[in-house]
Amino acid sequence: MRRASEDWNPALYLKFADERTRPSRDLVAQIPLAAPRRVVDIGCGPGNSTQLLAERWPQAEVLGIDSSPNMVRQAGERLPSARFEVADVGTWQPEPGTDLVFGNAVFQWVPDHPAVLRRLLEALPEGGVLAVQMPDNVAEPSHVLMAQTATDGPWAGKFAGASRDELPAVGTYYDLLKPVARRVEIWHTHYQHVLDGAPAIVEWFKSTALRPYLDPLDAAERAAFLAAYTARIAQAYPARVDGKVLLRFPRLFIVAVR
């Protein structure tokens, strides 16, 4: 499930493939399953996280779903041994025999996602696992400056619903999931991604959080918006001793065992 607008661009998303895949690796490492029958990667994107699941559990049936046809096509080319489908996680239901539902950086886009997480966990068999990671970064300069840039320029008024809401408090997830779970683990990790200056930070978000701001604009407006945003980013993320910048990126992790 991705925000509805122009279809997602796998090539742009994968410019930072190693950094984007790192949270998936960290999440997979905490999943307490030895031999799941079927594992599902929700919001599979171009298949980088799905590949980790296939490598961890080579005996399992692997399914990846995403609302973006482009992403599903790219994932199928990357991992032909798995099955991929276009689907909406807001209504999708696990098939019987699904032991793992995995979601990397997708549920933050899903309306009323805590209720969706509860529904998916309830659909799993005893011992099944729901494993989720979501960016928790709307209060970071990267996102605050998007909103400031949107309100300061001649394009103001074109961005209804562009900003993402903050995630609920950690306790909200725990209280919702624990009544139907044997165990719930929740934690934050704050990544510090080393990138090649302010333009690299802008390039990172062009494939994700900036899309709702850029999609409504024409080519000239997009260029002006990106120039204004890049100038702000350069002030907020100063160069370090080697000329690189550090992109602080908080992420929330949840592992719930049915």
Coordinates of N, CA and C in Angstrom, one line a residue, residues 82-252:
A82 N 10.0 -16.0 -6.2 CA 8.9 -15.6 -5.4 C 7.6 -15.2 -6.2
R83 N 6.5 -15.1 -5.5 CA 5.3 -14.7 -6.1 C 5.0 -13.2 -5.7
F84 N 4.6 -12.4 -6.7 CA 4.3 -11.0 -6.4 C 3.0 -10.6 -7.0
E85 N 2.2 -9.8 -6.2 CA 0.9 -9.4 -6.6 C 0.7 -7.9 -6.3
V86 N -0.1 -7.2 -7.1 CA -0.6 -5.9 -6.8 C -1.8 -6.0 -5.9
A87 N -1.7 -5.4 -4.7 CA -2.8 -5.5 -3.7 C -2.8 -4.3 -2.8
D88 N -3.9 -4.1 -2.1 CA -4.1 -3.0 -1.2 C -4.1 -3.6 0.2
V89 N -3.1 -3.3 1.0 CA -3.0 -3.9 2.3 C -4.1 -3.4 3.2
G90 N -4.8 -2.4 2.9 CA -5.9 -2.0 3.7 C -7.0 -3.0 3.7
T91 N -7.1 -3.8 2.7 CA -8.2 -4.8 2.6 C -7.6 -6.3 2.5
W92 N -6.3 -6.4 2.3 CA -5.7 -7.7 2.0 C -5.8 -8.6 3.3
Q93 N -5.9 -9.8 3.1 CA -6.0 -10.8 4.2 C -5.1 -12.0 3.9
P94 N -4.3 -12.4 4.9 CA -3.4 -13.5 4.8 C -4.1 -14.8 4.4
E95 N -3.5 -15.6 3.6 CA -4.1 -16.9 3.3 C -3.8 -17.8 4.4
P96 N -4.6 -18.9 4.6 CA -4.3 -19.9 5.6 C -2.9 -20.5 5.4
G97 N -2.2 -20.7 6.5 CA -0.8 -21.2 6.4 C 0.2 -20.1 6.4
T98 N -0.2 -18.9 6.5 CA 0.8 -17.8 6.5 C 1.3 -17.6 7.9
D99 N 2.6 -17.8 8.1 CA 3.2 -17.7 9.4 C 4.0 -16.4 9.7
L100 N 4.2 -15.6 8.7 CA 4.9 -14.4 8.9 C 4.3 -13.3 7.9
V101 N 3.9 -12.2 8.5 CA 3.5 -11.0 7.8 C 4.6 -9.9 8.1
F102 N 5.3 -9.5 7.1 CA 6.4 -8.6 7.3 C 6.1 -7.3 6.5
G103 N 6.3 -6.2 7.2 CA 6.1 -4.9 6.5 C 7.2 -3.9 6.8
N104 N 8.0 -3.6 5.8 CA 9.1 -2.6 6.0 C 8.7 -1.3 5.3
A105 N 8.6 -0.3 6.2 CA 8.4 1.1 5.7 C 7.2 1.3 4.8
V106 N 6.1 0.7 5.2 CA 4.8 0.8 4.4 C 3.6 1.2 5.2
F107 N 3.5 0.7 6.5 CA 2.3 1.0 7.2 C 2.1 2.5 7.6
Q108 N 3.1 3.3 7.6 CA 3.0 4.7 7.8 C 2.1 5.4 6.8
W109 N 2.0 4.7 5.6 CA 1.1 5.3 4.5 C -0.3 4.8 4.6
V110 N -0.6 3.8 5.5 CA -1.9 3.1 5.5 C -2.9 3.8 6.4
P111 N -4.0 4.3 6.0 CA -5.0 4.9 6.9 C -5.4 3.9 8.0
D112 N -5.5 4.5 9.2 CA -5.8 3.7 10.4 C -5.0 2.5 10.5
H113 N -3.7 2.6 10.3 CA -2.8 1.4 10.3 C -2.7 0.6 11.6
P114 N -2.9 1.2 12.8 CA -2.9 0.4 13.9 C -4.0 -0.7 13.9
A115 N -5.2 -0.3 13.4 CA -6.3 -1.3 13.3 C -6.0 -2.3 12.3
V116 N -5.3 -2.0 11.2 CA -4.9 -2.9 10.2 C -3.9 -3.9 10.7
L117 N -2.9 -3.4 11.5 CA -2.0 -4.3 12.2 C -2.7 -5.3 13.1
R118 N -3.6 -4.9 13.8 CA -4.3 -5.8 14.7 C -5.1 -6.8 13.9
R119 N -5.7 -6.4 12.8 CA -6.5 -7.3 12.0 C -5.6 -8.4 11.4
L120 N -4.4 -8.0 10.9 CA -3.5 -8.9 10.3 C -2.9 -9.9 11.4
L121 N -2.6 -9.4 12.5 CA -2.1 -10.3 13.6 C -3.2 -11.3 14.0
E122 N -4.4 -10.9 14.1 CA -5.5 -11.8 14.5 C -5.7 -12.9 13.4
A123 N -5.3 -12.6 12.2 CA -5.5 -13.6 11.1 C -4.4 -14.7 11.1
L124 N -3.4 -14.5 11.8 CA -2.3 -15.4 11.8 C -2.5 -16.6 12.8
P125 N -2.0 -17.8 12.5 CA -2.1 -18.9 13.4 C -1.3 -18.7 14.6
E126 N -1.6 -19.6 15.6 CA -0.8 -19.5 16.9 C 0.7 -19.7 16.5
G127 N 1.5 -18.8 17.1 CA 3.0 -18.8 16.8 C 3.3 -18.0 15.6
G128 N 2.4 -17.5 14.8 CA 2.7 -16.7 13.7 C 3.2 -15.3 14.2
V129 N 3.9 -14.6 13.2 CA 4.6 -13.4 13.6 C 4.2 -12.2 12.7
L130 N 3.9 -11.1 13.3 CA 3.8 -9.8 12.6 C 5.0 -9.0 12.9
A131 N 5.8 -8.7 11.8 CA 7.0 -7.9 12.0 C 7.0 -6.7 11.1
V132 N 7.1 -5.5 11.8 CA 6.8 -4.2 11.1 C 7.9 -3.2 11.4
Q133 N 8.3 -2.4 10.4 CA 9.2 -1.3 10.7 C 8.6 -0.1 10.0
M134 N 8.6 1.1 10.7 CA 8.0 2.3 10.1 C 9.0 3.5 10.4
P135 N 9.2 4.3 9.4 CA 9.9 5.6 9.7 C 9.1 6.4 10.7
D136 N 9.9 6.9 11.7 CA 9.3 7.8 12.7 C 10.0 9.1 12.7
N137 N 9.9 9.8 11.6 CA 10.8 10.9 11.3 C 10.1 12.2 10.9
V138 N 8.8 12.3 11.1 CA 8.1 13.5 10.7 C 8.5 14.8 11.5
A139 N 9.1 14.6 12.6 CA 9.6 15.7 13.4 C 11.0 16.1 13.1
E140 N 11.7 15.3 12.2 CA 13.0 15.6 11.8 C 13.1 16.8 10.9
P141 N 14.3 17.5 10.8 CA 14.4 18.6 9.9 C 14.0 18.3 8.5
S142 N 14.3 17.1 8.0 CA 14.0 16.7 6.6 C 12.6 16.9 6.3
H143 N 11.7 16.6 7.2 CA 10.2 16.6 7.0 C 9.7 18.0 7.4
V144 N 10.2 18.5 8.5 CA 9.7 19.9 8.9 C 9.9 20.9 7.8
L145 N 11.1 20.8 7.1 CA 11.5 21.7 6.1 C 10.7 21.5 4.8
M146 N 10.2 20.3 4.6 CA 9.3 20.1 3.4 C 8.0 20.9 3.6
A147 N 7.5 20.8 4.8 CA 6.2 21.6 5.1 C 6.4 23.1 5.0
Q148 N 7.6 23.5 5.5 CA 7.9 25.0 5.5 C 8.0 25.4 4.0
T149 N 8.7 24.7 3.2 CA 8.9 25.0 1.8 C 7.6 25.1 1.1
A150 N 6.7 24.1 1.5 CA 5.4 24.1 0.8 C 4.5 25.3 1.1
T151 N 4.6 25.8 2.3 CA 3.8 27.0 2.7 C 4.4 28.3 2.3
D152 N 5.7 28.4 2.0 CA 6.4 29.6 1.8 C 6.4 30.1 0.3
G153 N 6.1 29.2 -0.6 CA 6.3 29.5 -2.0 C 5.0 29.8 -2.7
P154 N 5.0 30.1 -4.0 CA 3.8 30.4 -4.8 C 2.9 29.2 -5.0
W155 N 3.4 28.0 -4.6 CA 2.7 26.8 -4.8 C 1.8 26.4 -3.6
A156 N 1.9 27.3 -2.6 CA 1.1 27.1 -1.3 C -0.4 26.8 -1.7
G157 N -1.0 25.8 -1.0 CA -2.4 25.5 -1.3 C -2.5 24.3 -2.2
K158 N -1.4 23.8 -2.8 CA -1.5 22.7 -3.7 C -1.3 21.3 -3.0
F159 N -1.0 21.3 -1.7 CA -0.5 20.1 -1.1 C -1.5 19.6 0.0
A160 N -2.7 19.6 -0.2 CA -3.7 19.0 0.7 C -3.3 17.6 1.0
G161 N -3.1 17.2 2.3 CA -2.8 15.9 2.7 C -1.4 15.4 2.3
A162 N -0.5 16.3 2.0 CA 0.8 15.9 1.6 C 1.7 15.4 2.8
S163 N 1.5 16.1 3.9 CA 2.3 15.7 5.0 C 1.8 14.4 5.7
R164 N 2.7 13.6 6.3 CA 2.3 12.4 6.9 C 2.1 12.7 8.4
D165 N 1.1 12.1 9.0 CA 0.9 12.2 10.5 C 2.0 11.6 11.3
E166 N 2.2 12.1 12.5 CA 3.1 11.4 13.4 C 2.6 10.0 13.7
L167 N 3.5 9.1 14.0 CA 3.0 7.8 14.5 C 2.4 7.9 15.9
P168 N 1.5 7.0 16.2 CA 0.9 7.0 17.6 C 2.1 6.6 18.6
A169 N 1.8 6.9 19.8 CA 2.7 6.5 20.9 C 3.0 5.0 20.9
V170 N 4.1 4.7 21.4 CA 4.5 3.2 21.4 C 3.5 2.4 22.2
G171 N 3.0 3.0 23.3 CA 2.0 2.3 24.2 C 0.7 2.0 23.5
T172 N 0.4 2.8 22.5 CA -0.8 2.6 21.7 C -0.8 1.3 20.9
Y173 N 0.4 1.1 20.3 CA 0.6 -0.2 19.6 C 0.6 -1.4 20.6
Y174 N 1.3 -1.2 21.7 CA 1.3 -2.3 22.6 C -0.1 -2.7 23.1
D175 N -0.8 -1.7 23.6 CA -2.2 -2.0 24.1 C -3.1 -2.6 23.1
L176 N -2.9 -2.2 21.8 CA -3.8 -2.8 20.8 C -3.4 -4.2 20.4
L177 N -2.1 -4.5 20.4 CA -1.7 -5.8 19.9 C -1.6 -6.9 21.0
K178 N -1.2 -6.5 22.2 CA -1.0 -7.4 23.2 C -2.1 -8.3 23.6
P179 N -3.4 -7.9 23.5 CA -4.5 -8.8 23.8 C -4.6 -9.9 22.9
V180 N -4.1 -9.9 21.7 CA -4.1 -11.0 20.8 C -2.8 -11.5 20.4
A181 N -1.8 -11.2 21.3 CA -0.4 -11.7 21.0 C 0.2 -12.3 22.3
R182 N 1.0 -13.4 22.0 CA 1.7 -14.0 23.1 C 2.8 -13.1 23.6
R183 N 3.4 -12.4 22.7 CA 4.6 -11.5 23.0 C 4.6 -10.3 22.0
V184 N 4.9 -9.1 22.5 CA 5.1 -7.9 21.7 C 6.4 -7.3 22.1
E185 N 7.2 -7.1 21.1 CA 8.5 -6.4 21.3 C 8.4 -5.1 20.4
I186 N 8.8 -3.9 21.0 CA 8.8 -2.7 20.3 C 10.0 -1.9 20.7
W187 N 10.7 -1.4 19.6 CA 11.9 -0.6 19.9 C 12.1 0.5 18.8
H188 N 12.9 1.4 19.1 CA 13.4 2.4 18.1 C 14.8 2.2 17.8
T189 N 15.2 2.5 16.5 CA 16.6 2.6 16.1 C 16.7 3.9 15.4
H190 N 17.8 4.7 15.8 CA 18.1 6.0 15.1 C 19.3 5.7 14.2
Y191 N 19.1 5.6 12.9 CA 20.2 5.4 12.0 C 20.8 6.8 11.7
Q192 N 22.1 6.8 11.4 CA 22.8 8.0 11.0 C 23.4 7.6 9.6
H193 N 22.7 8.0 8.5 CA 23.1 7.6 7.2 C 24.1 8.6 6.7
V194 N 25.3 8.2 6.2 CA 26.3 9.0 5.7 C 26.1 9.3 4.2
L195 N 25.8 10.5 3.9 CA 25.4 10.8 2.5 C 26.3 11.9 1.9
D196 N 26.3 12.0 0.6 CA 27.1 13.0 -0.1 C 26.5 14.4 -0.2
G197 N 26.3 15.0 1.0 CA 25.8 16.4 0.9 C 24.3 16.6 0.9
A198 N 23.9 17.8 1.0 CA 22.4 18.1 1.0 C 21.7 17.6 -0.2
P199 N 22.3 17.7 -1.5 CA 21.5 17.2 -2.6 C 21.2 15.7 -2.5
A200 N 22.1 14.9 -1.8 CA 21.8 13.5 -1.6 C 20.6 13.3 -0.7
I201 N 20.5 14.1 0.3 CA 19.3 14.0 1.2 C 18.1 14.3 0.4
V202 N 18.1 15.3 -0.4 CA 16.9 15.6 -1.3 C 16.6 14.4 -2.2
E203 N 17.7 13.9 -2.8 CA 17.5 12.8 -3.7 C 16.9 11.6 -3.0
W204 N 17.3 11.3 -1.8 CA 16.7 10.2 -1.0 C 15.2 10.4 -0.9
F205 N 14.8 11.6 -0.5 CA 13.3 11.8 -0.2 C 12.5 12.0 -1.5
K206 N 13.1 12.2 -2.6 CA 12.4 12.4 -3.9 C 11.6 11.1 -4.2
S207 N 12.1 10.0 -3.8 CA 11.4 8.8 -4.1 C 10.3 8.4 -3.1
T208 N 10.3 9.1 -1.9 CA 9.3 8.7 -0.9 C 8.6 10.0 -0.4
A209 N 9.0 10.6 0.7 CA 8.3 11.6 1.4 C 8.0 12.9 0.5
L210 N 8.9 13.2 -0.4 CA 8.7 14.4 -1.2 C 7.7 14.2 -2.3
R211 N 7.4 13.0 -2.6 CA 6.5 12.7 -3.8 C 5.1 13.4 -3.7
P212 N 4.5 13.4 -2.5 CA 3.2 14.2 -2.5 C 3.3 15.7 -2.7
Y213 N 4.5 16.2 -2.4 CA 4.8 17.6 -2.7 C 5.1 17.9 -4.1
L214 N 5.8 17.0 -4.8 CA 6.3 17.2 -6.1 C 5.2 16.8 -7.2
D215 N 4.4 15.8 -6.9 CA 3.5 15.4 -7.9 C 2.5 16.4 -8.4
P216 N 2.0 17.3 -7.5 CA 1.0 18.3 -8.0 C 1.6 19.5 -8.8
L217 N 3.0 19.6 -8.9 CA 3.6 20.7 -9.5 C 4.0 20.5 -10.9
D218 N 4.1 21.5 -11.7 CA 4.6 21.4 -13.1 C 6.1 21.4 -13.0
A219 N 6.8 21.2 -14.1 CA 8.2 21.1 -14.1 C 9.0 22.3 -13.5
A220 N 8.5 23.5 -13.9 CA 9.2 24.7 -13.4 C 9.0 24.8 -11.9
E221 N 7.8 24.5 -11.4 CA 7.5 24.6 -10.0 C 8.3 23.6 -9.2
R222 N 8.4 22.4 -9.8 CA 9.2 21.3 -9.1 C 10.6 21.8 -8.9
A223 N 11.2 22.3 -10.0 CA 12.6 22.8 -9.9 C 12.8 23.8 -8.8
A224 N 11.8 24.8 -8.8 CA 11.9 25.9 -7.8 C 11.7 25.3 -6.4
F225 N 10.8 24.4 -6.2 CA 10.5 23.8 -4.9 C 11.8 23.1 -4.4
L226 N 12.4 22.3 -5.3 CA 13.6 21.5 -4.9 C 14.7 22.4 -4.6
A227 N 14.9 23.5 -5.3 CA 16.0 24.4 -5.0 C 15.8 25.1 -3.7
A228 N 14.6 25.5 -3.4 CA 14.3 26.1 -2.1 C 14.5 25.1 -0.9
Y229 N 14.0 23.9 -1.1 CA 14.1 22.8 -0.1 C 15.6 22.4 0.1
T230 N 16.3 22.3 -1.0 CA 17.8 22.0 -0.9 C 18.5 23.0 -0.1
A231 N 18.2 24.3 -0.3 CA 18.9 25.4 0.5 C 18.6 25.2 2.0
R232 N 17.4 24.9 2.3 CA 17.1 24.7 3.7 C 17.8 23.5 4.3
I233 N 17.8 22.4 3.5 CA 18.5 21.2 4.0 C 20.0 21.4 4.2
A234 N 20.6 22.2 3.3 CA 22.0 22.5 3.5 C 22.3 23.2 4.8
Q235 N 21.4 24.0 5.2 CA 21.6 24.7 6.5 C 21.3 23.8 7.7
A236 N 20.4 22.9 7.6 CA 20.0 22.0 8.7 C 21.0 20.8 8.8
Y237 N 21.7 20.4 7.8 CA 22.6 19.3 7.8 C 23.9 19.7 7.3
P238 N 24.7 20.3 8.2 CA 26.1 20.8 7.8 C 27.0 19.7 7.5
A239 N 28.0 20.0 6.6 CA 29.0 19.0 6.2 C 29.9 18.7 7.4
R240 N 30.3 17.4 7.4 CA 31.2 16.9 8.5 C 32.6 17.1 8.0
V241 N 33.5 16.5 8.8 CA 35.0 16.8 8.5 C 35.4 16.3 7.1
D242 N 34.7 15.2 6.6 CA 35.0 14.7 5.3 C 34.1 15.2 4.2
G243 N 33.3 16.2 4.5 CA 32.4 16.7 3.4 C 31.1 16.0 3.4
K244 N 30.9 14.9 4.1 CA 29.7 14.2 4.1 C 28.7 14.8 5.0
V245 N 27.4 14.4 4.9 CA 26.4 14.8 5.9 C 25.8 13.6 6.5
L246 N 25.3 13.8 7.8 CA 24.6 12.7 8.5 C 23.1 12.9 8.5
L247 N 22.4 12.0 7.9 CA 20.9 12.0 7.9 C 20.4 11.2 9.0
R248 N 20.0 11.8 10.1 CA 19.4 11.1 11.2 C 18.1 10.6 10.9
F249 N 17.8 9.3 11.1 CA 16.6 8.6 10.6 C 16.0 7.7 11.6
P250 N 15.1 8.2 12.5 CA 14.5 7.3 13.5 C 13.5 6.3 12.8
R251 N 13.5 5.1 13.3 CA 12.5 4.1 12.8 C 12.0 3.3 14.0
L252 N 10.7 2.9 13.9 CA 10.0 2.2 14.9 C 9.9 0.7 14.5

